[in-house]
PDB file of C-alpha atoms in Angstrom:
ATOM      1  CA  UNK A  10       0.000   0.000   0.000  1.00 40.00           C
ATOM      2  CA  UNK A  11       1.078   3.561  -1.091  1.00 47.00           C
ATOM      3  CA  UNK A  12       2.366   6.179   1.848  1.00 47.00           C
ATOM      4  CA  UNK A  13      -0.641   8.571   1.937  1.00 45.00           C
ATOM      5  CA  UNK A  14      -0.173  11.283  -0.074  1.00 44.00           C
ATOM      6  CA  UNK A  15      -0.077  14.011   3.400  1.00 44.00           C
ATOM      7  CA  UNK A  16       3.286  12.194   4.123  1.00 71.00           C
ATOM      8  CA  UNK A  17       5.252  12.728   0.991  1.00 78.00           C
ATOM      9  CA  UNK A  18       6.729  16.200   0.046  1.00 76.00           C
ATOM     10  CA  UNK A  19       7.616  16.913  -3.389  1.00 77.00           C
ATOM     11  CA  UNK A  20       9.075  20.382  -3.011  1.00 68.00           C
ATOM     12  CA  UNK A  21       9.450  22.719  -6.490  1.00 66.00           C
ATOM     13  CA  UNK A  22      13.702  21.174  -6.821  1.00 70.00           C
ATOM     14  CA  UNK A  23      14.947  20.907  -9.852  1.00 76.00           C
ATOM     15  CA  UNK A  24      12.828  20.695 -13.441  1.00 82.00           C
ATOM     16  CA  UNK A  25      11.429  17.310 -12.436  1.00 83.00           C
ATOM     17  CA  UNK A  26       7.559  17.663 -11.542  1.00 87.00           C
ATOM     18  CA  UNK A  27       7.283  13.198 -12.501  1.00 91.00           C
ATOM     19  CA  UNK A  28       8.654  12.084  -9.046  1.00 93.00           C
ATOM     20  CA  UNK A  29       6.927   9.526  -6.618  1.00 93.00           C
ATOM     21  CA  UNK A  30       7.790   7.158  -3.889  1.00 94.00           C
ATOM     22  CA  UNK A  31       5.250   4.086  -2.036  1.00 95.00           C
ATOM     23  CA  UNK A  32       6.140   2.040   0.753  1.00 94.00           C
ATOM     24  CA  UNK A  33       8.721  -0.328  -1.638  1.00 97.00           C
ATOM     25  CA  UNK A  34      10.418   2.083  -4.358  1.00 97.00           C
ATOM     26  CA  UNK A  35      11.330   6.127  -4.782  1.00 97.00           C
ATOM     27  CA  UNK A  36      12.605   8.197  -7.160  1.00 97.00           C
ATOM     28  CA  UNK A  37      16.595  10.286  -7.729  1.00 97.00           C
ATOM     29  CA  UNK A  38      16.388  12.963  -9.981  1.00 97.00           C
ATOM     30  CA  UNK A  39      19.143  15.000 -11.728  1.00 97.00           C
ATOM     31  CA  UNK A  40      18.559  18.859 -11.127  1.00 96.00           C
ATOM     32  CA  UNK A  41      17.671  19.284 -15.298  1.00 96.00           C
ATOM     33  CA  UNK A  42      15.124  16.435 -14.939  1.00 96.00           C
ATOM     34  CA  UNK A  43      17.272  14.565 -17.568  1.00 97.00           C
ATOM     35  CA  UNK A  44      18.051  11.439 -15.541  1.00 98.00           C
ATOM     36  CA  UNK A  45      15.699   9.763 -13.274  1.00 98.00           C
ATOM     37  CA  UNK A  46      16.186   6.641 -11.183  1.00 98.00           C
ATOM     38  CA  UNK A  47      14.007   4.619  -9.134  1.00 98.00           C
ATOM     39  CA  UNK A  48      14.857   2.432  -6.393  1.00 98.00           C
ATOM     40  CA  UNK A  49      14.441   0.318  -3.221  1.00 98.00           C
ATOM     41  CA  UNK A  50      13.809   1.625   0.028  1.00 97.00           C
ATOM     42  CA  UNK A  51      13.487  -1.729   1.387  1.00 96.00           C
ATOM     43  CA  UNK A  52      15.396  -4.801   1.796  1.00 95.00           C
ATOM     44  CA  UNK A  53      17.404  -6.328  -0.035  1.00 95.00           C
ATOM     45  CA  UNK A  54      17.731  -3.997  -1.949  1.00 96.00           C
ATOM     46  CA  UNK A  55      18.394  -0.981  -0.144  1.00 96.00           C
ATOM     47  CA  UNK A  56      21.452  -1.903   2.082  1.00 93.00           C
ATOM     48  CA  UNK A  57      21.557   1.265   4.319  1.00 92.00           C
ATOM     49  CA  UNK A  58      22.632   4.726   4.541  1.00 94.00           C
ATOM     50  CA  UNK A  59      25.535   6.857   5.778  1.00 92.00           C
ATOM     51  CA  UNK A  60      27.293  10.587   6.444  1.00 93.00           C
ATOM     52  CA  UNK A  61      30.661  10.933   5.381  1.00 90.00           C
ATOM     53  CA  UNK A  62      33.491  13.760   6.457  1.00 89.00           C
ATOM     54  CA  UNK A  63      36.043  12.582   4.409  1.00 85.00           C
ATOM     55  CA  UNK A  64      38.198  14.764   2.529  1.00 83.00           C
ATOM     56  CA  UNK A  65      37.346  12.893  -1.229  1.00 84.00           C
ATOM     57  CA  UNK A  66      33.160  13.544  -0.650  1.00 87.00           C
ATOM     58  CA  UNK A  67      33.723  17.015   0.613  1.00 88.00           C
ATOM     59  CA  UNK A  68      35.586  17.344  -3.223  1.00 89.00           C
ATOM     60  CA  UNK A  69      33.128  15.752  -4.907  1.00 88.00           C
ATOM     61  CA  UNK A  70      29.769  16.901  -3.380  1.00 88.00           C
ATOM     62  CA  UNK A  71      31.228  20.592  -3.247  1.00 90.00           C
ATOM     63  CA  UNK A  72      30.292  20.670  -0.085  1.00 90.00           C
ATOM     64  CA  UNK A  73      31.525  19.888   3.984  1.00 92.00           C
ATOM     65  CA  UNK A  74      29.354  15.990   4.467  1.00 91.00           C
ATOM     66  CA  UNK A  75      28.233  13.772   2.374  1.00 91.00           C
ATOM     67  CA  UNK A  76      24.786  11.727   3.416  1.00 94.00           C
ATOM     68  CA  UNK A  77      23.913   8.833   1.025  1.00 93.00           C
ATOM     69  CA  UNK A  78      22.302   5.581   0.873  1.00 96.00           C
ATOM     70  CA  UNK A  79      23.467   2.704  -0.900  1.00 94.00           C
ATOM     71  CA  UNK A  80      21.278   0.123  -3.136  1.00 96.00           C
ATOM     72  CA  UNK A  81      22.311  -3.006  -5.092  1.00 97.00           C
ATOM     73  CA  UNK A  82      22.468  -2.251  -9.026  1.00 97.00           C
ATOM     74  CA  UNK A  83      19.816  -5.429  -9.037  1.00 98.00           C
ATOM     75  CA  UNK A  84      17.098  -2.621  -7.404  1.00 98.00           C
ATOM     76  CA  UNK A  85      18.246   0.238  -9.064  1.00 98.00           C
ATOM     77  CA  UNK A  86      16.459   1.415 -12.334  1.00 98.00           C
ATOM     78  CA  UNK A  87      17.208   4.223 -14.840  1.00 98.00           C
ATOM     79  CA  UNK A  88      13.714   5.346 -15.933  1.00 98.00           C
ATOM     80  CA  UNK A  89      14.993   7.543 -18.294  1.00 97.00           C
ATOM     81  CA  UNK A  90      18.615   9.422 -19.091  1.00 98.00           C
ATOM     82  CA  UNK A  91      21.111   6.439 -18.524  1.00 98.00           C
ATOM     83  CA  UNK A  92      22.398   7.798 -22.033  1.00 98.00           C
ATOM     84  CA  UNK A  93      22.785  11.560 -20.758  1.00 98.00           C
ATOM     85  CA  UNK A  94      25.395  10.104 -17.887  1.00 98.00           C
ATOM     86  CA  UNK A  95      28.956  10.970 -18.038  1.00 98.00           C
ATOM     87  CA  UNK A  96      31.360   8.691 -16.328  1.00 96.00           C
ATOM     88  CA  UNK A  97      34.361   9.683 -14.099  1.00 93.00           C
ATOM     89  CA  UNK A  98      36.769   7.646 -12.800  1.00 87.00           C
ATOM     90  CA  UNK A  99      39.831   8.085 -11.053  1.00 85.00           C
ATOM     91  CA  UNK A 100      41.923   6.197  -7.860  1.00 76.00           C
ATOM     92  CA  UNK A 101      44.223   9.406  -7.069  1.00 77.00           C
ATOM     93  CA  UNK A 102      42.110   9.915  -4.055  1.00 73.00           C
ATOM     94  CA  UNK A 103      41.419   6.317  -3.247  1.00 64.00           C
ATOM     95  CA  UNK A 104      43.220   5.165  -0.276  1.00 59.00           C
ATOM     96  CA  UNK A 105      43.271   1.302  -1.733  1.00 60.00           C
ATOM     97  CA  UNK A 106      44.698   2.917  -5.411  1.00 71.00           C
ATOM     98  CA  UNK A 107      41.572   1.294  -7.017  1.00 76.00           C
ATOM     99  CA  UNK A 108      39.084   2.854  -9.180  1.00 83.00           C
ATOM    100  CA  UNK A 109      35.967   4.680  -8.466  1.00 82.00           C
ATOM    101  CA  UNK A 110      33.504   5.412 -10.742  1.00 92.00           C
ATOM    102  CA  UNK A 111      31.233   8.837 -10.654  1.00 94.00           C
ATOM    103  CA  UNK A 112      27.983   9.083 -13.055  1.00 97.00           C
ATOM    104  CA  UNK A 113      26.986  12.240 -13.383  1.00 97.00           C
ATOM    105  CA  UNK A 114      24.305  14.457 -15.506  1.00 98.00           C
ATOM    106  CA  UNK A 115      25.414  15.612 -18.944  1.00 98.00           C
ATOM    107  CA  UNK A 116      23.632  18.280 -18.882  1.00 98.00           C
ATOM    108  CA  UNK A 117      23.325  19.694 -15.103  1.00 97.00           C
ATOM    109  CA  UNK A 118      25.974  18.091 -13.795  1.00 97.00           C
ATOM    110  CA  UNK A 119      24.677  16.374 -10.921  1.00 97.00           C
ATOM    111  CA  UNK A 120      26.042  13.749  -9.359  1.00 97.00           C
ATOM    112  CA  UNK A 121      23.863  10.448  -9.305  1.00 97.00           C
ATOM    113  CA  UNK A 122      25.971   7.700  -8.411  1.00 97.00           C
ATOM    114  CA  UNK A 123      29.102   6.492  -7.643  1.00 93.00           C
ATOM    115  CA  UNK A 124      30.366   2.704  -8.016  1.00 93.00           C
ATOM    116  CA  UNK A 125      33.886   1.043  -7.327  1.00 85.00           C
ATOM    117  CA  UNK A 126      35.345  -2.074  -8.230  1.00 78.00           C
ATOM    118  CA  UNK A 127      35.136  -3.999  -4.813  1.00 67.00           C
ATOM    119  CA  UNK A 128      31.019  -4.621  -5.186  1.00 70.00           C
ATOM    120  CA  UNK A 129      29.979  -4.071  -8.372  1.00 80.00           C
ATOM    121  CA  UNK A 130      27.068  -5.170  -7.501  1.00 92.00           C
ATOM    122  CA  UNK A 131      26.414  -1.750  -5.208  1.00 94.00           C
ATOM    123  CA  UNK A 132      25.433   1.961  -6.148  1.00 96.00           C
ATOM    124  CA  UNK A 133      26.489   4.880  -4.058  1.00 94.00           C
ATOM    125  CA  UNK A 134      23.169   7.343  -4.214  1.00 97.00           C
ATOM    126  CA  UNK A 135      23.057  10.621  -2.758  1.00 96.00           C
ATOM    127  CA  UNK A 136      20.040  11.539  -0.596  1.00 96.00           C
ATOM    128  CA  UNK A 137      19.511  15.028  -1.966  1.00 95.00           C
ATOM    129  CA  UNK A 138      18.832  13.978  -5.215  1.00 96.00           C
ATOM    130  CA  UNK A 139      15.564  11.816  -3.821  1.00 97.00           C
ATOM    131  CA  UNK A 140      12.280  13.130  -4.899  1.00 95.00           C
ATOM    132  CA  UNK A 141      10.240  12.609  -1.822  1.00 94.00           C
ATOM    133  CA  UNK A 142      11.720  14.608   0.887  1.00 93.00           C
ATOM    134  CA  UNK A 143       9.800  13.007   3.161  1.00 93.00           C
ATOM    135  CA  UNK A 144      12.388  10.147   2.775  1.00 95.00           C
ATOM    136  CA  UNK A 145      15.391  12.303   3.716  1.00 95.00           C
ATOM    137  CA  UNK A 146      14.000  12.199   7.371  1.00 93.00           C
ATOM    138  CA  UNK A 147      13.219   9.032   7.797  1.00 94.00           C
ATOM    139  CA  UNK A 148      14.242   6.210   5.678  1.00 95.00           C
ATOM    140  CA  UNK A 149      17.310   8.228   4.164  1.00 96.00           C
ATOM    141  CA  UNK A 150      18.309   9.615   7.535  1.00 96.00           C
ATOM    142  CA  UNK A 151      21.499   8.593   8.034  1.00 95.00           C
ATOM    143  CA  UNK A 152      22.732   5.678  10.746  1.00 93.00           C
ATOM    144  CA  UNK A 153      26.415   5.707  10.625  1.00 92.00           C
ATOM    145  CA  UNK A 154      28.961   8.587  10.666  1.00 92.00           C
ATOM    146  CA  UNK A 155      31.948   8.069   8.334  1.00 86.00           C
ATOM    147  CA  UNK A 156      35.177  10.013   9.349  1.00 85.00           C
ATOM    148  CA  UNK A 157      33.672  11.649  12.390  1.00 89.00           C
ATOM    149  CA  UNK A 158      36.855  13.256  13.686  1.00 92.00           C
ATOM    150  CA  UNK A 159      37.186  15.298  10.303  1.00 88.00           C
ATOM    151  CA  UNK A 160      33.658  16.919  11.122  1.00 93.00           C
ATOM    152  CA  UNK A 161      33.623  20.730  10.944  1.00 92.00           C
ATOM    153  CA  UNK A 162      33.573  22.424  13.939  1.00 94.00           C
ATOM    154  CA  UNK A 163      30.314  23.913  13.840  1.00 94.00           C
ATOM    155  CA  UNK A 164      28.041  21.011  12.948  1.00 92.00           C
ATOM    156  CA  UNK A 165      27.167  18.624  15.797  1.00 93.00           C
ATOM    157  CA  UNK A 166      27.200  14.879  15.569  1.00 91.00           C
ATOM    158  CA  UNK A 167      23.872  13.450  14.378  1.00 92.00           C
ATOM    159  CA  UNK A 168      21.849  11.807  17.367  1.00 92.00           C
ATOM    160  CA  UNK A 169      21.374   8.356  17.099  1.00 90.00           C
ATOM    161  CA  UNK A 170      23.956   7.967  14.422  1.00 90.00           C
ATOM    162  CA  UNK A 171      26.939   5.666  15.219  1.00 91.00           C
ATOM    163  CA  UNK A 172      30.381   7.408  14.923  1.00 90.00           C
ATOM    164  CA  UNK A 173      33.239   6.027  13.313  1.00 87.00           C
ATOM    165  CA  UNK A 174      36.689   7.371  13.415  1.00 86.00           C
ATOM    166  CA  UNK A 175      37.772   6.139   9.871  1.00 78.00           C
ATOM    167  CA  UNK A 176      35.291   3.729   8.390  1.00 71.00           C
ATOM    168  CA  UNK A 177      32.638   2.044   9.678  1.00 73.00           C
ATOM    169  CA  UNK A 178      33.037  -1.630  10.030  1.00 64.00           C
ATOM    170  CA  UNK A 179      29.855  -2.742   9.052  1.00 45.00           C
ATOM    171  CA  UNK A 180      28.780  -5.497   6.314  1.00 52.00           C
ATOM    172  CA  UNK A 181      26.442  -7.183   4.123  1.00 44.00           C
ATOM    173  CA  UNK A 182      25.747 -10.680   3.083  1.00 42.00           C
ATOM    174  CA  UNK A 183      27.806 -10.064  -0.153  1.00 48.00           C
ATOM    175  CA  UNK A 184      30.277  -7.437   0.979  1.00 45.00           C
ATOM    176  CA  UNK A 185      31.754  -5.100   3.491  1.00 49.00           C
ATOM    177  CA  UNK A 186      30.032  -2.311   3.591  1.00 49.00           C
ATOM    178  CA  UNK A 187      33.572  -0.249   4.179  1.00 37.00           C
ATOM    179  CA  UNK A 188      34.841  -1.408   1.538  1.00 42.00           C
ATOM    180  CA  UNK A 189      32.228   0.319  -0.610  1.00 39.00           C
ATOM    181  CA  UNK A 190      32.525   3.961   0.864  1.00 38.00           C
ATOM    182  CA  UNK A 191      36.050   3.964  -0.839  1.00 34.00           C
ATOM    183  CA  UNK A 192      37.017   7.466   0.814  1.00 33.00           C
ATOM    184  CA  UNK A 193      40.292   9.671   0.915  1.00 31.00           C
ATOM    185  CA  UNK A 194      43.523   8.532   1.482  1.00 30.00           C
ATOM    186  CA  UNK A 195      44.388  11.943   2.529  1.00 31.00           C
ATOM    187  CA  UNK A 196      41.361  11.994   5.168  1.00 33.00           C
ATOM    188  CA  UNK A 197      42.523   9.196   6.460  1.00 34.00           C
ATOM    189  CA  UNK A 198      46.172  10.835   6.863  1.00 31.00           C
ATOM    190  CA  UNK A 199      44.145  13.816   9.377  1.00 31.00           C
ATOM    191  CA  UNK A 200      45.261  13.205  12.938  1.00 34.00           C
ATOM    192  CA  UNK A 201      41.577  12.455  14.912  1.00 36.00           C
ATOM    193  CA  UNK A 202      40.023  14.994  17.369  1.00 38.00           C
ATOM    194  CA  UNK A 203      38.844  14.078  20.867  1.00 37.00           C
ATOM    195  CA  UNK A 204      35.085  13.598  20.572  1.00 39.00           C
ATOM    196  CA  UNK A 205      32.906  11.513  22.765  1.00 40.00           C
ATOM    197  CA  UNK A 206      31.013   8.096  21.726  1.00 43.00           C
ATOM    198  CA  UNK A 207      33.576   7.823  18.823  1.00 47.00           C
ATOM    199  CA  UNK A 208      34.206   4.472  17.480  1.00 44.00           C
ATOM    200  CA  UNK A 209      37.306   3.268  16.101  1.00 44.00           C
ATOM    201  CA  UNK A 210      37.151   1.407  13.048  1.00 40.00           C
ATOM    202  CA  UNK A 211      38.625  -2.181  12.915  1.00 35.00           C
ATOM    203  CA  UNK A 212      38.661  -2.447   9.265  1.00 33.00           C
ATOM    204  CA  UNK A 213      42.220  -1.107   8.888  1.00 30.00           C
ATOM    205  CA  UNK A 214      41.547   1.549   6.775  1.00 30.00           C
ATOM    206  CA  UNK A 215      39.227   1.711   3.027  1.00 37.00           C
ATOM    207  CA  UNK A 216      40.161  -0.188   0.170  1.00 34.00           C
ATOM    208  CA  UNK A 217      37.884  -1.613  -2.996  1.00 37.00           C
TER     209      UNK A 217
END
């Protein structure tokens, strides 16, 4: 059965006016309305979602955190636009040296996507392209906190969210979860700040 329609929010973002979610699947639009994807917001498919303060998202988001979710590719649709993606890969900024893969807009330039080579069988989708905002507080809100100790000074830790000095050492039935994130080598080089209910990761570090 469908979410009723008081507890969706489809705010005027972006050129899109096509996007929808129900209690199984949701939509990611691109900001042009070019690319659209639908997905899983339930299991198995939808594996789980994180923030990230690593030094590689704050590059590639243009921004200070990253908060994503990630789905496996066999729950993740393009409904339209998988031709108007440009792919970008590099491993510069990859701690394990391997490649990660960035699928963006042609046109806008947003970034949809990201995939490495450890679980190719995983996408890496970023919450603020999701449709429904409803989502972003409550399915898409995240539960893990990805290089805590390189969190800006003025934003707080998010309640309920495990922190994670490093990466978080969590995993899935097909694979480790930290090996997907595939973040900086150079955030991982930052010498940690004191912060309270801080986890250290036992994964050794990222790699894919």
């Amino acid at each position: 059965m469908e979410q009723p329609q008081s507890s969706k929010r489809f705010p005027l973002a972006g050129q899109a006016k096509d996007g929808f979610s129900n209690e199984n699947e949701a939509t990611a639009t691109c900001y042009c309305g070019a690319v659209q994807l639908k997905f899983a917001i339930t299991a198995p498919g939808f594996v789980g979602t994180f923030m990230c303060h690593c030094s590689d998202c704050r590059k590639i988001t243009a921004s200070v955190i990253t908060t994503a979710f990630i789905v496996r590719n066999s729950h993740l649709e393009h409904l339209r636009g998988q031709d108007n993606l440009t792919i970008y890969t590099q491993s510069s900024t990859i701690a394990s040296g391997n490649d990660m893969s960035n699928f963006f807009c042609k046109t806008c330039g947003t970034l949809m996507y990201r995939r490495g080579i450890c679980a190719p069988d995983c996408s890496l989708l970023r919450t603020g392209t999701v449709d429904d905002f409803t989502l972003h507080e409550t399915v898409l809100k995240p539960t893990v906190e990805n290089f805590a100790e390189n969190r800006v000074c003025w934003l707080k830790e998010l309640e309920g969210a495990r922190q994670y000095i490093g990466q978080a050492p969590l995993k899935t039935n097909k694979a480790s979860i930290a090996k997907l994130y595939m973040v900086s080598s150079f955030a991982m080089r930052i010498k940690p700040r004191a912060a309270n209910n801080v986890y250290a990761s036992d994964s050794g570090g990222h790699s894919s």
